[in-house]
mmCIF file of C-alpha atoms in Angstrom:
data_model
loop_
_atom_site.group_PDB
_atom_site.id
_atom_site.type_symbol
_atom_site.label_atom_id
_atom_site.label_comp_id
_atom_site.label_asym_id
_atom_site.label_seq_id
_atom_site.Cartn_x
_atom_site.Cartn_y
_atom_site.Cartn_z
ATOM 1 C CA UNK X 1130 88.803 9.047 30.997
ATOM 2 C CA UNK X 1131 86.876 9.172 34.191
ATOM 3 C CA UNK X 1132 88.475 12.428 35.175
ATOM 4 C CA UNK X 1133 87.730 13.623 32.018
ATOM 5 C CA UNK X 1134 83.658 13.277 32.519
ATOM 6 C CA UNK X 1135 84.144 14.856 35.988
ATOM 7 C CA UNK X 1136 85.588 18.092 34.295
ATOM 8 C CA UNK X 1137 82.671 18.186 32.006
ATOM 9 C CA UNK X 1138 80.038 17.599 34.861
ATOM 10 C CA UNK X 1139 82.120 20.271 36.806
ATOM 11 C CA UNK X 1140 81.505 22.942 33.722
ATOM 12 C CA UNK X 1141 78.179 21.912 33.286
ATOM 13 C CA UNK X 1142 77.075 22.523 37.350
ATOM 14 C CA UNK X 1143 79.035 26.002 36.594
ATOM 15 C CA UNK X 1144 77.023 26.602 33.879
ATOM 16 C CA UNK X 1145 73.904 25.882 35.367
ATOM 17 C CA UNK X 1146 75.179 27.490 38.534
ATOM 18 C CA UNK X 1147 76.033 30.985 36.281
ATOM 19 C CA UNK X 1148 72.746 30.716 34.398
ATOM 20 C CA UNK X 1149 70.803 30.149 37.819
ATOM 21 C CA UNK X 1150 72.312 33.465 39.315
ATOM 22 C CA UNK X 1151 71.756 35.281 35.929
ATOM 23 C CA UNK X 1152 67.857 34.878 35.797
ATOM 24 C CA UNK X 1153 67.767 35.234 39.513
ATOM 25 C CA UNK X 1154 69.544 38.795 39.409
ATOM 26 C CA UNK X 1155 67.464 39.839 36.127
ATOM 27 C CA UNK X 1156 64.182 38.984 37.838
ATOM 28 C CA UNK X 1157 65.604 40.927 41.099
ATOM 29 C CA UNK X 1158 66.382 43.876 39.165
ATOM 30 C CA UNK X 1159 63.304 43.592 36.926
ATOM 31 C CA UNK X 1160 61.233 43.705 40.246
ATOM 32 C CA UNK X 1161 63.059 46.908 41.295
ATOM 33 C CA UNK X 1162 62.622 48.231 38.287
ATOM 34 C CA UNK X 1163 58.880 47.923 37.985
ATOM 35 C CA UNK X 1164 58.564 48.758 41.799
ATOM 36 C CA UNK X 1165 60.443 52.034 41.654
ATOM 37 C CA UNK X 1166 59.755 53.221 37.790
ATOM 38 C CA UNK X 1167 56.478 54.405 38.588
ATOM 39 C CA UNK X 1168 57.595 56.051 41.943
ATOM 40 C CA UNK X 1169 60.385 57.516 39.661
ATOM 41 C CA UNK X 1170 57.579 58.900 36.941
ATOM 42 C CA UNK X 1171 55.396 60.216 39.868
ATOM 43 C CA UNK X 1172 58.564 62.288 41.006
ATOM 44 C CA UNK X 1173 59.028 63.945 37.663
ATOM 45 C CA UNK X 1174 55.447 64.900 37.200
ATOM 46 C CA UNK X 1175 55.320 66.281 40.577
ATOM 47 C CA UNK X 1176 58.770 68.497 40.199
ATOM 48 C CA UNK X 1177 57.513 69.713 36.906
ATOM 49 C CA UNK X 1178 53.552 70.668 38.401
ATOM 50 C CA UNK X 1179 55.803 72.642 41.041
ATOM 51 C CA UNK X 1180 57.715 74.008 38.208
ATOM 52 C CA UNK X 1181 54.574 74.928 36.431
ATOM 53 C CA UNK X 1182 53.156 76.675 39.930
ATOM 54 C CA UNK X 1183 56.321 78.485 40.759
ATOM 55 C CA UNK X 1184 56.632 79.873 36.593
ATOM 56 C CA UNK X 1185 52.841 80.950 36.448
ATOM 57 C CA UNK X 1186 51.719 81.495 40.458
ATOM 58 C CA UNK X 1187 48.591 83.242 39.443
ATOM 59 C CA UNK X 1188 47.123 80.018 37.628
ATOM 60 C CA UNK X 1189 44.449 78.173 39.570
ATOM 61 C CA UNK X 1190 44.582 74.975 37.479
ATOM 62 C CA UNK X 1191 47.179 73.765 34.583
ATOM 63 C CA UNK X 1192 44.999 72.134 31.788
ATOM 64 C CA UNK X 1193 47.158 69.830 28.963
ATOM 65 C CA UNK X 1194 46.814 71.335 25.900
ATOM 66 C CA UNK X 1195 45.165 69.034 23.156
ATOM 67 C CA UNK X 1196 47.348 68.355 20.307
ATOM 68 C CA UNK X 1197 50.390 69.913 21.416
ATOM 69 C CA UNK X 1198 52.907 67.629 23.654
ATOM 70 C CA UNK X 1199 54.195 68.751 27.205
ATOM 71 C CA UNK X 1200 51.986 71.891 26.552
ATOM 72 C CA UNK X 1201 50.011 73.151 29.534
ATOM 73 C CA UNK X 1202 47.831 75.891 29.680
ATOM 74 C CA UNK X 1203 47.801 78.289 32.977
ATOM 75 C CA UNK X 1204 44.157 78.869 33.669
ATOM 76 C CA UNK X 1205 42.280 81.558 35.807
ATOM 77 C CA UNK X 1206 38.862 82.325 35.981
ATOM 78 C CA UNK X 1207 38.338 79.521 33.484
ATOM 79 C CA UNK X 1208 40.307 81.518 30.727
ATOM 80 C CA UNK X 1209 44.453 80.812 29.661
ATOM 81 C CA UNK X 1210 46.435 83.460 31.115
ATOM 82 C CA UNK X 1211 49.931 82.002 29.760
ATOM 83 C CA UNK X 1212 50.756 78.526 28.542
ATOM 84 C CA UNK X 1213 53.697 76.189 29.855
ATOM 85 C CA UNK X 1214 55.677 74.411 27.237
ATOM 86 C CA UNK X 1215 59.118 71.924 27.097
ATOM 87 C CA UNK X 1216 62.247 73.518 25.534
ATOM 88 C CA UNK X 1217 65.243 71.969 25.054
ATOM 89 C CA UNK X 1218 68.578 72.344 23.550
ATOM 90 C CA UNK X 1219 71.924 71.204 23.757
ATOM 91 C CA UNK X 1220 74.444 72.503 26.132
ATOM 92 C CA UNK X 1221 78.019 71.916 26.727
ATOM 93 C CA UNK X 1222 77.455 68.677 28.639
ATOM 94 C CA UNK X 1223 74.454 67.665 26.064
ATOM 95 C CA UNK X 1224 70.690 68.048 26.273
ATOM 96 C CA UNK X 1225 69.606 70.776 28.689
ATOM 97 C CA UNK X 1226 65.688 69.869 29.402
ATOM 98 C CA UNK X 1227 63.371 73.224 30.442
ATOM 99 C CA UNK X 1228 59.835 74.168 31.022
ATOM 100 C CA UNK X 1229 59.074 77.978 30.217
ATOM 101 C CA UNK X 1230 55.996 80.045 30.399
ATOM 102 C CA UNK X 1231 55.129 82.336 27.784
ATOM 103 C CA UNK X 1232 52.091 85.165 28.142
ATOM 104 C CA UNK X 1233 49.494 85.544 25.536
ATOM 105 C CA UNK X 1234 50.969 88.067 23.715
ATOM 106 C CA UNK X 1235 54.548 86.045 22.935
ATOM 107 C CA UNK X 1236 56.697 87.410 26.078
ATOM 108 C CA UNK X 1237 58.756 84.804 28.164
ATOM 109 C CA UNK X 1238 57.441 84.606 31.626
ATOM 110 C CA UNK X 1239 60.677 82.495 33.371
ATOM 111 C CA UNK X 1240 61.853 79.322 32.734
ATOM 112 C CA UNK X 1241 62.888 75.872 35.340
ATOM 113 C CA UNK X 1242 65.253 73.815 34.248
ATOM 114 C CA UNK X 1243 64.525 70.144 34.785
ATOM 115 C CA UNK X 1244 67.846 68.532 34.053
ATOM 116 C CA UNK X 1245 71.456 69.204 32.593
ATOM 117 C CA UNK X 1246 74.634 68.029 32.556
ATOM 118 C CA UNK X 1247 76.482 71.442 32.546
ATOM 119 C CA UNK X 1248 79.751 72.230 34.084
ATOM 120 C CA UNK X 1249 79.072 72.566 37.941
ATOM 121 C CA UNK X 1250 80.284 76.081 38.979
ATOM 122 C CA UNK X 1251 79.925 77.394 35.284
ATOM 123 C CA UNK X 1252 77.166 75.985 33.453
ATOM 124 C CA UNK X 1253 74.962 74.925 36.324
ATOM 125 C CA UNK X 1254 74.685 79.174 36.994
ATOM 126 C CA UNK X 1255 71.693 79.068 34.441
ATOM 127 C CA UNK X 1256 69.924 77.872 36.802
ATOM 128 C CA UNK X 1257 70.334 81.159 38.833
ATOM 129 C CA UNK X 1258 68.055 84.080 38.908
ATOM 130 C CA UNK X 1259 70.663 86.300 38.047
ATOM 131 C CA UNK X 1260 70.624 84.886 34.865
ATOM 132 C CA UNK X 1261 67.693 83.451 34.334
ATOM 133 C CA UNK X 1262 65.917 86.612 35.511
ATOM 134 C CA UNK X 1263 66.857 88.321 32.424
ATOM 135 C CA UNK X 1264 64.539 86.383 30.121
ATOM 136 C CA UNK X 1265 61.645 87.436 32.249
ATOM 137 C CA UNK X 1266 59.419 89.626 29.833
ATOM 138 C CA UNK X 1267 61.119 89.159 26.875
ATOM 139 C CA UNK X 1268 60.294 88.546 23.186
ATOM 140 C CA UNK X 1269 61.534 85.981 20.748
ATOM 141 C CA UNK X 1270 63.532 88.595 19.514
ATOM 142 C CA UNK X 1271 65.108 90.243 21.957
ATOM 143 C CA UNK X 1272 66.416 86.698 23.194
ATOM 144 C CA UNK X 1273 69.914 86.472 21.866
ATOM 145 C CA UNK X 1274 72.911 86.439 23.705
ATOM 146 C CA UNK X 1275 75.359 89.149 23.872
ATOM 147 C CA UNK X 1276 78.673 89.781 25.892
ATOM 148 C CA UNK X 1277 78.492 93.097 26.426
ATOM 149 C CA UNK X 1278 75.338 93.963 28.825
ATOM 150 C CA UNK X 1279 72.567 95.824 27.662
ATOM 151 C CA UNK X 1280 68.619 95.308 28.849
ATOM 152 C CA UNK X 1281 67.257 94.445 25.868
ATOM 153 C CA UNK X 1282 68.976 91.138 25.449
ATOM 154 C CA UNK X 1283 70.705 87.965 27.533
ATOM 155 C CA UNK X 1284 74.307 88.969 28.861
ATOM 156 C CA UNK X 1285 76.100 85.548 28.540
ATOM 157 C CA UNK X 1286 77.504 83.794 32.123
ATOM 158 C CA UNK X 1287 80.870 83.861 32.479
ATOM 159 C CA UNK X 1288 82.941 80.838 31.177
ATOM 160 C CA UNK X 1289 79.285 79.207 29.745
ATOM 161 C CA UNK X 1290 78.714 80.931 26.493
ATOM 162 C CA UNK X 1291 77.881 77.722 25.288
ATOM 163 C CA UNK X 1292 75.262 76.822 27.826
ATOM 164 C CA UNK X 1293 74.166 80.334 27.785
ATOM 165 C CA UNK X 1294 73.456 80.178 24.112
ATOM 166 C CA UNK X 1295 71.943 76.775 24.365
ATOM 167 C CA UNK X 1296 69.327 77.955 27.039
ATOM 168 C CA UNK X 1297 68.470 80.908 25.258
ATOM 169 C CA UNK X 1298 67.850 79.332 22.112
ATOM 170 C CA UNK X 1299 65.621 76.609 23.671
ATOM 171 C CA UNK X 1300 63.948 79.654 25.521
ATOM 172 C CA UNK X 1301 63.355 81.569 22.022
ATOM 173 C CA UNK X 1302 62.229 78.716 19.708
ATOM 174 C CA UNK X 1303 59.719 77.801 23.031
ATOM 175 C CA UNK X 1304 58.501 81.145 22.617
ATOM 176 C CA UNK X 1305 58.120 81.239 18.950
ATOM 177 C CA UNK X 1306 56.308 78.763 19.054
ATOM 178 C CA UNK X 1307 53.693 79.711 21.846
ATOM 179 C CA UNK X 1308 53.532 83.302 19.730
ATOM 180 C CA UNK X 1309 52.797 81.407 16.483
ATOM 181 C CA UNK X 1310 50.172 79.633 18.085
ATOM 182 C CA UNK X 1311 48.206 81.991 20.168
ATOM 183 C CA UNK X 1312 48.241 83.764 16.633
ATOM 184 C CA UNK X 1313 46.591 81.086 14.907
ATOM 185 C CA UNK X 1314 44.076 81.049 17.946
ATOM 186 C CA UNK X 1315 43.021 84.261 17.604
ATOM 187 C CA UNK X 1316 41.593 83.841 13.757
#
């Protein structure tokens, strides 16, 4: 009988033993987590102000615009010259996450992508200027993907018709958006 209570004390110091390590390595990781999620936030907005700086290089200062999430509007001389808004759509390898800017009068002025999970060596070419050059200056409705090259729309990249599509239809709806809106401004 006595080795029987031995076993039980045995389980029970593992137990405790287990349960000590488990809240120790929670509160470890919690601590990294709140030490580094802020550094990690701080990282993002600083990439996407770079993005916004590099999309509209003219602006002097990005101002959020109220009302619409994510939406930033490019000023100079104290008046918007473009605005800066979050597209997204899904790509081969799932959510492709962009920031566009789109003039006043509805035309796509470039686009950053801030993440993807596209196919490296296929998918990852949207991230290229010879591809993503091609939406520069472009309506809503002259962004549609084609095959067969012509100027007035997107020729796809090779072996990423899917993320080609996907970008150019988070690209169009961003800019559909921007046009409807600037249009409702102006009444």
């Amino acid at each position: 009988m006595a080795h029987e209570g031995h076993d039980d004390s045995s389980i029970f110091k593992i137990g405790i033993n287990l349960t000590i390590a488990c809240l120790l390595s929670g509160a470890i990781i919690s601590g990294v987590y709140v030490i580094t999620a802020p550094v990690a936030a701080e990282k993002r907005e600083a990439m996407k102000t770079q993005a916004m700086k590099e999309l509209v290089a003219d602006a002097q200062s990005f101002k959020a615009v109220s009302g619409k999430a994510g939406w930033y509007a490019a000023m100079k001389d104290g008046k918007v010259m473009a605005y800066v808004v979050p597209a997204e759509s899904k790509g081969y390898g799932g959510a492709i996450k962009m920031l566009t800017a789109v003039s006043l009068d509805g035309r796509d002025l470039g686009y950053q992508i801030l993440s993807h999970n596209e196919t490296p060596g296929l998918g990852d070419n949207a991230t290229h200027p010879k591809f993503s050059n091609q939406f520069i200056g472009k309506k809503a409705q002259d962004l549609e993907v084609v095959k067969v090259p012509t100027d007035k729309n997107i020729q796809a990249l090779t072996g990423a018709t899917i993320t080609s599509r996907a970008v150019t239809k988070g690209i169009r709806e961003a800019v559909e958006k921007v046009a409807a809106y600037t249009a409702s401004q102006q009444k």
